[in-house]
Coordinates of C-alpha atoms in Angstrom, one line a residue:
M1 CA -26.5 -128.1 33.3
A2 CA -27.0 -126.8 30.2
T3 CA -23.8 -125.3 27.7
L4 CA -23.6 -122.9 25.1
L5 CA -20.8 -123.7 23.0
E6 CA -20.8 -121.3 19.9
P7 CA -18.4 -122.1 17.4
D8 CA -18.1 -121.4 13.8
I9 CA -19.3 -124.8 12.4
C10 CA -21.4 -127.7 14.2
V11 CA -21.7 -130.2 12.1
I12 CA -24.3 -133.6 12.1
G13 CA -24.0 -136.9 11.7
G14 CA -20.5 -138.4 11.8
G15 CA -20.2 -140.0 8.1
S16 CA -18.0 -140.0 6.0
G17 CA -19.2 -136.0 4.9
G18 CA -19.2 -135.1 8.0
L19 CA -16.4 -136.3 9.5
T20 CA -14.6 -134.7 6.4
V21 CA -16.4 -131.0 7.1
A22 CA -14.8 -131.2 10.9
A23 CA -11.4 -132.0 10.2
A24 CA -10.7 -129.5 7.6
A25 CA -12.4 -126.8 9.6
A26 CA -10.1 -127.8 12.4
S27 CA -7.3 -128.1 11.1
F28 CA -7.5 -124.7 9.4
G29 CA -7.9 -124.1 13.4
V30 CA -11.7 -123.5 13.3
P31 CA -14.5 -123.7 16.6
V32 CA -15.8 -126.9 14.9
V33 CA -18.5 -128.3 16.3
L34 CA -19.4 -132.8 15.8
I35 CA -22.8 -134.5 16.3
E36 CA -23.3 -137.8 16.2
K37 CA -25.4 -140.2 18.8
G38 CA -24.8 -142.9 16.8
K39 CA -21.2 -145.0 16.0
M40 CA -18.5 -142.7 14.4
G41 CA -17.1 -144.0 10.6
G42 CA -21.7 -144.3 9.8
D43 CA -23.9 -146.2 7.6
C44 CA -20.5 -146.6 5.3
L45 CA -17.7 -148.2 7.8
N46 CA -20.4 -150.3 9.6
Y47 CA -22.3 -151.3 7.3
G48 CA -22.1 -150.2 4.7
C49 CA -18.7 -150.4 2.3
V50 CA -16.4 -151.8 4.5
P51 CA -18.1 -154.9 5.3
S52 CA -19.8 -155.4 2.5
K53 CA -16.2 -155.2 0.6
S54 CA -15.1 -156.8 3.7
L55 CA -17.7 -160.0 2.3
I56 CA -17.1 -160.3 -1.2
A57 CA -13.9 -160.4 -0.6
A58 CA -14.3 -164.0 2.0
G59 CA -16.5 -164.7 -1.0
K60 CA -13.7 -163.5 -4.0
Q61 CA -11.4 -166.1 -2.7
A62 CA -13.9 -168.9 -2.0
H63 CA -14.4 -168.8 -5.8
R64 CA -10.9 -168.9 -7.5
L65 CA -10.4 -172.7 -6.0
S66 CA -12.6 -173.6 -8.0
Q67 CA -11.6 -171.7 -10.4
G68 CA -7.5 -173.5 -10.6
P69 CA -8.7 -175.5 -14.1
A70 CA -8.3 -173.3 -16.2
F71 CA -5.5 -172.5 -15.0
G72 CA -3.6 -176.1 -14.7
V73 CA -4.2 -175.9 -10.8
A74 CA -6.5 -178.8 -8.7
E75 CA -9.5 -177.8 -8.4
A76 CA -10.1 -177.3 -4.6
E77 CA -13.8 -177.4 -2.8
P78 CA -13.3 -174.0 -0.3
Q79 CA -14.0 -174.9 2.9
V80 CA -16.4 -172.4 5.0
D81 CA -15.7 -171.1 8.4
F82 CA -18.4 -168.6 8.1
A83 CA -17.8 -167.3 12.4
K84 CA -14.2 -166.7 11.2
T85 CA -15.3 -165.2 7.5
M86 CA -17.0 -162.7 9.9
R87 CA -14.0 -162.4 12.4
H88 CA -12.5 -161.2 8.8
V89 CA -15.1 -158.2 8.5
E90 CA -15.0 -157.1 11.7
R91 CA -11.6 -157.0 11.8
V92 CA -11.4 -154.8 8.8
I93 CA -13.8 -152.7 10.6
A94 CA -11.3 -152.0 13.6
A95 CA -8.4 -151.5 11.6
I96 CA -10.6 -149.0 9.4
A97 CA -11.8 -147.2 13.0
P98 CA -9.1 -145.8 15.1
N99 CA -9.1 -143.3 12.0
D100 CA -12.8 -142.0 12.9
S101 CA -12.7 -142.4 16.1
V102 CA -13.9 -139.5 19.0
E103 CA -10.7 -140.0 20.0
R104 CA -8.6 -138.7 16.2
F105 CA -11.8 -135.9 16.0
T106 CA -10.5 -134.3 19.7
A107 CA -6.9 -134.4 19.3
L108 CA -8.0 -132.7 16.0
G109 CA -9.4 -129.8 18.2
V110 CA -12.9 -130.9 16.9
N111 CA -15.8 -130.9 19.7
V112 CA -17.4 -134.1 19.6
I113 CA -21.1 -134.2 21.1
K114 CA -22.5 -138.1 21.2
E115 CA -26.5 -137.3 21.5
E116 CA -28.5 -136.1 19.1
A117 CA -29.0 -133.5 17.8
R118 CA -32.0 -131.1 17.3
F119 CA -33.3 -127.8 15.8
T120 CA -34.5 -125.7 18.7
D121 CA -34.9 -122.9 15.5
A122 CA -33.7 -121.0 12.4
R123 CA -29.6 -120.6 13.7
T124 CA -29.4 -123.1 17.5
V125 CA -29.6 -127.4 17.6
T126 CA -30.2 -128.9 21.1
A127 CA -28.0 -132.1 22.1
G128 CA -28.1 -133.5 25.6
D129 CA -27.0 -130.8 27.7
H130 CA -25.9 -128.6 25.5
T131 CA -26.6 -125.9 23.4
I132 CA -25.0 -124.9 19.7
R133 CA -25.5 -121.7 18.3
A134 CA -23.3 -121.8 15.1
R135 CA -22.5 -119.8 12.7
R136 CA -23.3 -122.1 10.2
F137 CA -23.8 -125.9 10.5
V138 CA -23.9 -129.2 7.7
I139 CA -26.6 -131.3 7.6
A140 CA -24.9 -134.3 6.9
T141 CA -27.1 -137.7 8.8
G142 CA -27.3 -140.1 6.5
S143 CA -29.8 -142.7 4.9
S144 CA -31.3 -145.8 6.8
P145 CA -32.7 -149.4 5.1
V146 CA -36.5 -148.6 4.1
A147 CA -38.6 -151.6 4.7
P148 CA -41.1 -151.6 1.7
P149 CA -45.1 -151.6 2.3
I150 CA -45.0 -155.6 2.2
P151 CA -47.5 -157.2 3.4
G152 CA -47.4 -159.2 6.9
L153 CA -42.9 -158.2 6.9
D154 CA -43.8 -156.6 10.2
A155 CA -45.0 -160.0 11.5
V156 CA -40.6 -161.0 10.7
P157 CA -37.2 -160.9 11.4
Y158 CA -35.5 -159.9 8.5
L159 CA -32.2 -158.6 8.0
T160 CA -30.7 -154.6 7.1
N161 CA -27.1 -153.8 5.7
E162 CA -27.0 -152.4 9.5
T163 CA -28.0 -156.0 11.0
I164 CA -26.1 -159.0 8.7
F165 CA -23.1 -158.3 9.3
A166 CA -24.0 -159.0 12.9
R167 CA -24.5 -162.6 12.1
K168 CA -22.1 -165.7 12.9
R169 CA -23.2 -169.0 11.0
L170 CA -24.1 -169.1 6.9
P171 CA -27.3 -168.9 6.2
A172 CA -29.3 -171.6 4.7
H173 CA -31.2 -170.2 1.5
L174 CA -31.1 -167.0 2.2
I175 CA -33.6 -164.9 0.4
V176 CA -32.7 -161.0 -1.4
I177 CA -36.2 -159.1 -1.5
G178 CA -34.7 -155.7 -3.8
G179 CA -32.9 -156.8 -6.9
G180 CA -29.9 -152.9 -6.6
P181 CA -26.4 -153.3 -6.2
V182 CA -26.5 -153.8 -2.4
G183 CA -29.1 -156.9 -2.9
L184 CA -26.8 -158.7 -5.8
E185 CA -23.3 -157.2 -3.8
L186 CA -24.1 -159.7 -0.8
A187 CA -26.4 -162.5 -2.9
Q188 CA -23.5 -163.5 -4.8
A189 CA -21.0 -162.9 -1.7
H190 CA -23.6 -165.6 0.0
R191 CA -23.4 -167.9 -2.4
R192 CA -19.5 -168.2 -2.8
L193 CA -19.5 -168.6 0.5
G194 CA -22.7 -171.2 0.7
A195 CA -25.4 -171.0 0.6
R196 CA -28.2 -170.6 -1.6
V197 CA -29.9 -166.9 -2.7
T198 CA -32.6 -165.9 -4.5
V199 CA -33.6 -162.7 -5.0
V200 CA -36.3 -161.4 -5.9
E201 CA -36.7 -157.8 -7.5
A202 CA -40.1 -156.3 -8.7
M203 CA -38.2 -154.9 -11.4
A204 CA -35.9 -155.8 -13.5
A205 CA -32.4 -156.4 -11.6
L206 CA -30.1 -154.1 -12.2
G207 CA -32.3 -151.0 -13.6
K208 CA -30.7 -147.7 -13.1
D209 CA -27.3 -149.3 -14.9
D210 CA -27.4 -150.0 -19.3
P211 CA -29.0 -152.8 -20.0
E212 CA -26.8 -154.2 -22.1
L213 CA -23.2 -153.7 -19.3
A214 CA -26.2 -155.1 -16.5
A215 CA -27.6 -158.5 -18.8
V216 CA -23.2 -159.4 -18.3
V217 CA -23.6 -159.2 -14.8
L218 CA -26.4 -161.2 -13.8
K219 CA -25.9 -164.0 -16.3
R220 CA -22.5 -164.7 -13.9
I221 CA -24.5 -164.6 -10.9
R222 CA -26.8 -166.6 -12.5
A223 CA -24.5 -169.0 -14.3
E224 CA -22.9 -169.7 -9.9
G225 CA -26.1 -170.6 -8.9
V226 CA -27.8 -167.2 -7.7
E227 CA -31.7 -167.0 -8.8
I228 CA -32.7 -164.2 -9.7
L229 CA -36.5 -163.3 -9.4
E230 CA -37.2 -160.2 -12.1
H231 CA -40.8 -158.2 -12.5
T232 CA -41.5 -160.5 -9.2
K233 CA -44.1 -158.6 -6.8
V234 CA -43.7 -159.2 -3.3
A235 CA -47.5 -160.1 -2.3
R236 CA -47.3 -161.2 1.3
V237 CA -44.3 -162.8 3.8
E238 CA -45.1 -164.6 7.1
K239 CA -43.4 -167.2 9.8
H240 CA -42.6 -170.3 8.3
G241 CA -41.4 -172.9 10.5
R242 CA -39.7 -172.5 13.0
S243 CA -37.1 -169.0 12.2
G244 CA -37.9 -169.4 8.9
V245 CA -39.8 -167.2 6.4
R246 CA -42.6 -167.7 3.2
V247 CA -42.8 -165.5 1.0
H248 CA -45.2 -165.6 -1.9
L249 CA -44.4 -164.2 -5.3
E250 CA -46.7 -162.6 -8.0
G251 CA -45.6 -162.3 -11.7
E252 CA -45.2 -162.3 -15.2
G253 CA -49.2 -164.3 -14.0
N254 CA -47.8 -167.1 -11.3
A255 CA -47.9 -167.4 -8.2
R256 CA -45.3 -169.5 -6.2
V257 CA -44.0 -169.7 -2.6
L258 CA -40.5 -169.4 -1.3
D259 CA -39.9 -170.8 1.9
G260 CA -36.3 -169.8 3.2
S261 CA -33.8 -169.7 5.9
H262 CA -33.1 -165.9 6.3
L263 CA -34.5 -162.6 4.8
L264 CA -32.5 -160.2 3.5
V265 CA -34.9 -157.2 2.5
A266 CA -32.7 -154.4 -0.2
A267 CA -34.9 -152.8 -1.3
G268 CA -33.6 -148.8 -0.8
R269 CA -33.4 -146.0 2.1
Q270 CA -34.5 -143.4 3.3
P271 CA -33.1 -140.3 4.4
N272 CA -32.7 -139.5 8.0
V273 CA -34.5 -136.5 9.4
E274 CA -36.8 -137.7 11.6
A275 CA -35.4 -137.1 15.0
L276 CA -34.1 -132.9 13.4
A277 CA -36.7 -131.1 13.8
L278 CA -35.6 -129.2 10.4
E279 CA -39.8 -127.1 10.2
K280 CA -38.1 -125.4 13.5
A281 CA -35.3 -124.1 11.2
G282 CA -37.8 -123.4 8.5
I283 CA -35.5 -126.6 6.3
A284 CA -37.7 -127.7 3.2
Y285 CA -37.5 -131.5 2.7
T286 CA -38.8 -133.9 1.3
A287 CA -39.4 -138.3 1.4
K288 CA -36.7 -138.2 -0.5
G289 CA -34.6 -136.4 1.4
I290 CA -34.0 -132.7 2.3
R291 CA -34.0 -130.1 -0.8
V292 CA -31.0 -127.9 -1.0
S293 CA -29.9 -125.7 -4.0
S294 CA -26.7 -126.5 -6.3
K295 CA -24.4 -125.0 -4.3
L296 CA -25.9 -127.7 -1.3
R297 CA -28.0 -124.9 0.8
T298 CA -30.6 -125.7 1.5
T299 CA -34.5 -123.2 2.9
N300 CA -31.7 -122.2 6.2
R301 CA -29.9 -119.6 4.1
R302 CA -26.8 -121.1 7.5
V303 CA -27.8 -124.7 7.1
Y304 CA -25.9 -126.9 3.6
A305 CA -27.1 -131.0 3.3
I306 CA -24.7 -133.0 2.1
G307 CA -24.4 -137.3 1.1
D308 CA -27.1 -139.1 1.4
V309 CA -30.0 -136.7 3.2
A310 CA -29.7 -134.6 0.4
G311 CA -30.9 -137.4 -1.5
G312 CA -29.3 -138.1 -5.7
L313 CA -26.5 -140.0 -5.9
Q314 CA -26.1 -142.6 -2.2
F315 CA -22.2 -142.9 -2.3
T316 CA -19.6 -142.5 0.6
H317 CA -17.8 -141.2 -2.3
V318 CA -20.6 -138.9 -2.7
A319 CA -20.6 -137.2 0.5
N320 CA -16.8 -136.9 -0.4
Y321 CA -17.4 -134.7 -3.1
H322 CA -20.4 -132.8 -1.5
A323 CA -18.4 -131.7 2.0
G324 CA -15.7 -130.5 0.2
L325 CA -17.9 -128.3 -1.8
V326 CA -18.9 -127.2 1.8
V327 CA -15.2 -126.2 3.6
R328 CA -14.7 -124.2 -0.1
A329 CA -17.7 -122.1 0.5
T330 CA -17.8 -121.7 4.1
L331 CA -14.4 -122.1 5.1
F332 CA -13.0 -119.9 1.8
R333 CA -15.5 -118.0 0.7
L334 CA -14.5 -119.8 -3.2
P335 CA -18.0 -120.8 -6.1
A336 CA -19.0 -123.5 -5.6
K337 CA -22.3 -125.6 -6.9
E338 CA -22.2 -129.9 -7.9
N339 CA -22.3 -131.7 -10.6
R340 CA -23.6 -135.1 -10.7
A341 CA -22.5 -135.9 -14.6
L342 CA -19.0 -136.6 -12.4
I343 CA -20.0 -138.7 -10.0
P344 CA -18.6 -143.1 -10.9
W345 CA -20.8 -145.2 -9.7
V346 CA -18.9 -149.1 -9.1
T347 CA -21.3 -152.3 -7.9
Y348 CA -19.2 -154.3 -6.2
T349 CA -20.6 -158.4 -8.0
D350 CA -17.7 -160.7 -9.6
P351 CA -17.9 -159.2 -12.6
E352 CA -17.9 -155.7 -11.8
L353 CA -19.9 -152.6 -13.2
A354 CA -19.4 -149.5 -13.7
H355 CA -20.6 -146.2 -14.9
I356 CA -20.0 -142.8 -15.2
G357 CA -21.8 -139.0 -17.1
L358 CA -24.2 -140.0 -19.5
T359 CA -25.9 -143.5 -20.8
E360 CA -25.7 -144.0 -24.3
A361 CA -29.8 -143.9 -23.7
E362 CA -29.8 -140.8 -22.6
A363 CA -27.6 -139.2 -25.4
R364 CA -29.4 -140.0 -27.5
K365 CA -32.4 -138.1 -26.1
R366 CA -30.3 -135.4 -26.1
G367 CA -30.3 -135.5 -29.1
G368 CA -27.1 -134.6 -31.0
R369 CA -24.5 -136.9 -33.4
V370 CA -23.7 -139.8 -31.2
T371 CA -20.8 -142.7 -31.0
V372 CA -20.5 -145.6 -28.9
L373 CA -17.7 -147.1 -29.0
R374 CA -16.6 -151.0 -27.5
W375 CA -13.1 -153.2 -26.7
P376 CA -14.1 -156.5 -25.3
Y377 CA -11.9 -157.5 -22.2
A378 CA -11.4 -161.3 -24.8
E379 CA -9.3 -159.1 -26.7
N380 CA -7.0 -157.3 -24.4
D381 CA -3.8 -159.4 -23.5
R382 CA -3.5 -158.7 -20.1
A383 CA -6.9 -160.2 -19.8
Q384 CA -6.0 -163.1 -21.7
T385 CA -3.3 -164.0 -19.1
E386 CA -5.8 -163.5 -16.3
R387 CA -8.6 -166.0 -17.8
S388 CA -10.8 -162.5 -16.9
T389 CA -12.5 -162.1 -20.4
E390 CA -15.3 -161.5 -20.0
G391 CA -17.2 -157.9 -20.7
F392 CA -16.4 -155.0 -22.3
I393 CA -15.9 -151.0 -22.2
K394 CA -18.7 -148.2 -23.5
L395 CA -17.7 -145.3 -24.6
V396 CA -20.3 -143.0 -25.6
A397 CA -18.8 -139.5 -27.2
G398 CA -20.6 -137.2 -28.8
R399 CA -19.2 -134.3 -30.9
R400 CA -15.9 -133.5 -31.7
G401 CA -16.0 -137.0 -29.6
R402 CA -16.0 -135.0 -26.9
I403 CA -16.5 -138.3 -23.9
L404 CA -19.6 -138.0 -22.6
G405 CA -20.3 -141.4 -20.5
V406 CA -18.2 -144.2 -19.7
S407 CA -19.4 -148.1 -18.1
I408 CA -17.0 -150.7 -18.1
V409 CA -18.0 -154.1 -17.4
G410 CA -15.4 -156.8 -16.5
E411 CA -12.3 -157.5 -13.8
G412 CA -10.8 -154.8 -12.2
A413 CA -14.0 -152.0 -14.0
G414 CA -14.1 -149.9 -10.4
E415 CA -10.6 -148.7 -10.2
M416 CA -10.3 -148.2 -14.3
M417 CA -12.7 -145.8 -13.4
N418 CA -10.8 -143.3 -11.6
F419 CA -9.1 -143.0 -15.1
W420 CA -12.1 -142.3 -16.5
S421 CA -13.5 -140.1 -13.6
L422 CA -10.2 -137.5 -14.8
A423 CA -11.6 -137.9 -18.2
L424 CA -15.1 -136.6 -17.4
A425 CA -13.7 -134.5 -15.1
N426 CA -10.6 -132.2 -17.6
R427 CA -13.9 -132.6 -20.8
M428 CA -11.3 -134.9 -22.5
S429 CA -11.9 -136.2 -26.3
V430 CA -11.6 -140.2 -27.9
R431 CA -8.3 -138.2 -29.1
D432 CA -6.6 -138.1 -26.2
I433 CA -7.2 -140.6 -25.4
A434 CA -6.6 -142.8 -28.2
G435 CA -3.1 -140.4 -27.5
Y436 CA -1.5 -141.4 -23.7
V437 CA 0.8 -144.3 -23.8
A438 CA -0.6 -147.0 -21.9
P439 CA 1.9 -149.2 -20.1
Y440 CA 1.6 -152.7 -21.4
P441 CA 0.0 -155.0 -20.8
T442 CA -2.7 -154.1 -18.8
M443 CA -6.6 -154.6 -18.6
G444 CA -6.7 -150.5 -18.8
E445 CA -5.7 -151.1 -22.4
I446 CA -9.4 -152.4 -23.3
G447 CA -10.3 -148.0 -22.6
K448 CA -7.5 -146.4 -25.6
R449 CA -9.2 -149.0 -28.4
A450 CA -11.6 -148.2 -27.4
A451 CA -10.8 -144.7 -28.6
I452 CA -8.7 -145.2 -31.5
S453 CA -11.3 -147.6 -33.1
Y454 CA -13.3 -144.0 -33.5
F455 CA -10.6 -143.2 -36.3
A456 CA -11.6 -146.2 -38.3
E457 CA -14.5 -145.2 -40.2
A458 CA -11.9 -142.2 -41.3
A459 CA -8.6 -144.7 -42.6
R460 CA -11.7 -145.9 -44.8
K461 CA -12.3 -143.0 -46.5
P462 CA -11.7 -142.3 -50.1
V463 CA -9.7 -138.1 -49.6
V464 CA -7.7 -139.1 -46.6
R465 CA -6.8 -142.6 -48.5
G466 CA -5.9 -140.0 -51.7
L467 CA -4.3 -137.6 -49.5
I468 CA -2.1 -141.5 -47.4
R469 CA -1.2 -141.8 -52.0
F470 CA -0.7 -138.7 -52.4
L471 CA 1.6 -137.8 -49.5
R472 CA 3.5 -141.5 -50.5
L473 CA 5.1 -139.0 -53.5
F474 CA 7.4 -137.2 -51.7
G475 CA 9.5 -140.4 -50.3

């Protein structure tokens, strides 16, 4: 028998963004329905951030064993039990999963429906035997790996981020299609755990990042034994042997064939919109996602879209940011407008690569005064003690020293980006950064040293030096 539900808010999608909206609404006593057809926690918990960072941590631990001689500690060869490594990944997921569970959200007062959602008109959704007619809807269905149009791909077994963490045996030779953050993170982790790895990228690897910093990451990963083929096209793929794969390449005028044991496709993602019947609700969308305003409203004013499905940057923290804006707008009627300039991102390779705001190229394209400030890890005392001297910080400053963008490549870059996210959100200048007191010794001091260098030119000006000489006359 069909059940009619009339909540204040209906959230479609139980990933990070959807769960944040549902929990916030329920905590204020607002009737809310949450619809999720798959696993609670979405891609981040089950297939993305959590398992990948767990695997990266295992690879980093194995790598540390080879770094002992620099500290006077004997080098050791890591003995990797890949099945146990994957059990580590599973245990991490299991430890976090209760926070995102049906039971927890039911206890919070959320009506959780484990079915597929589908719009029937501008204000109605069906999910199994339920009909939901809500005041507002929030679509948070995320995205899925996209299969590029490579001849033969549909005829060979291949892995994506949704399937690679289910493996219990280390690939002998992992071929990765895609040299973006996901491809390179998993490539380095598998190499450190003992696999042979080749990455194939049609354009430039880490092409969305500042090439000056990306070069540092690529150099390290190559030095660890990962083969990275840039500006190389996959012409076709086919089965090879009993369970392997053969990849035919075209690049820079040379044809080449790669034989691997496993193929990982990490060539982008597509929004999950197919099953929603958005047309019936008057919601416009493209291949990149649902069309939204700066306030995250769709072309149906009753409906918001957040996270990956809304296009733009595809990160868990973006979904959470969007969720906060929607909560402000729907619960408190407060103005809430997306500002993508405040969104940081981190590639969790080793060294890490983190960024927020404008790159140097973007700032110069806008025009006006641009000052670029750098400071290397090699001139940081803590980095020297840790033997983590590879990398640098790059500050992009505009008029009057206002910070326009920050990029960091090196140890702990992602953690440092918390500070710089706050700095950009509060429109700080290099003067503000130069004036704060940094604990010593910490790697974060590189930011302050870079900011102080902004004033080096002023110290050399004859007028400034003359003023100092004059003031010295007074004792």
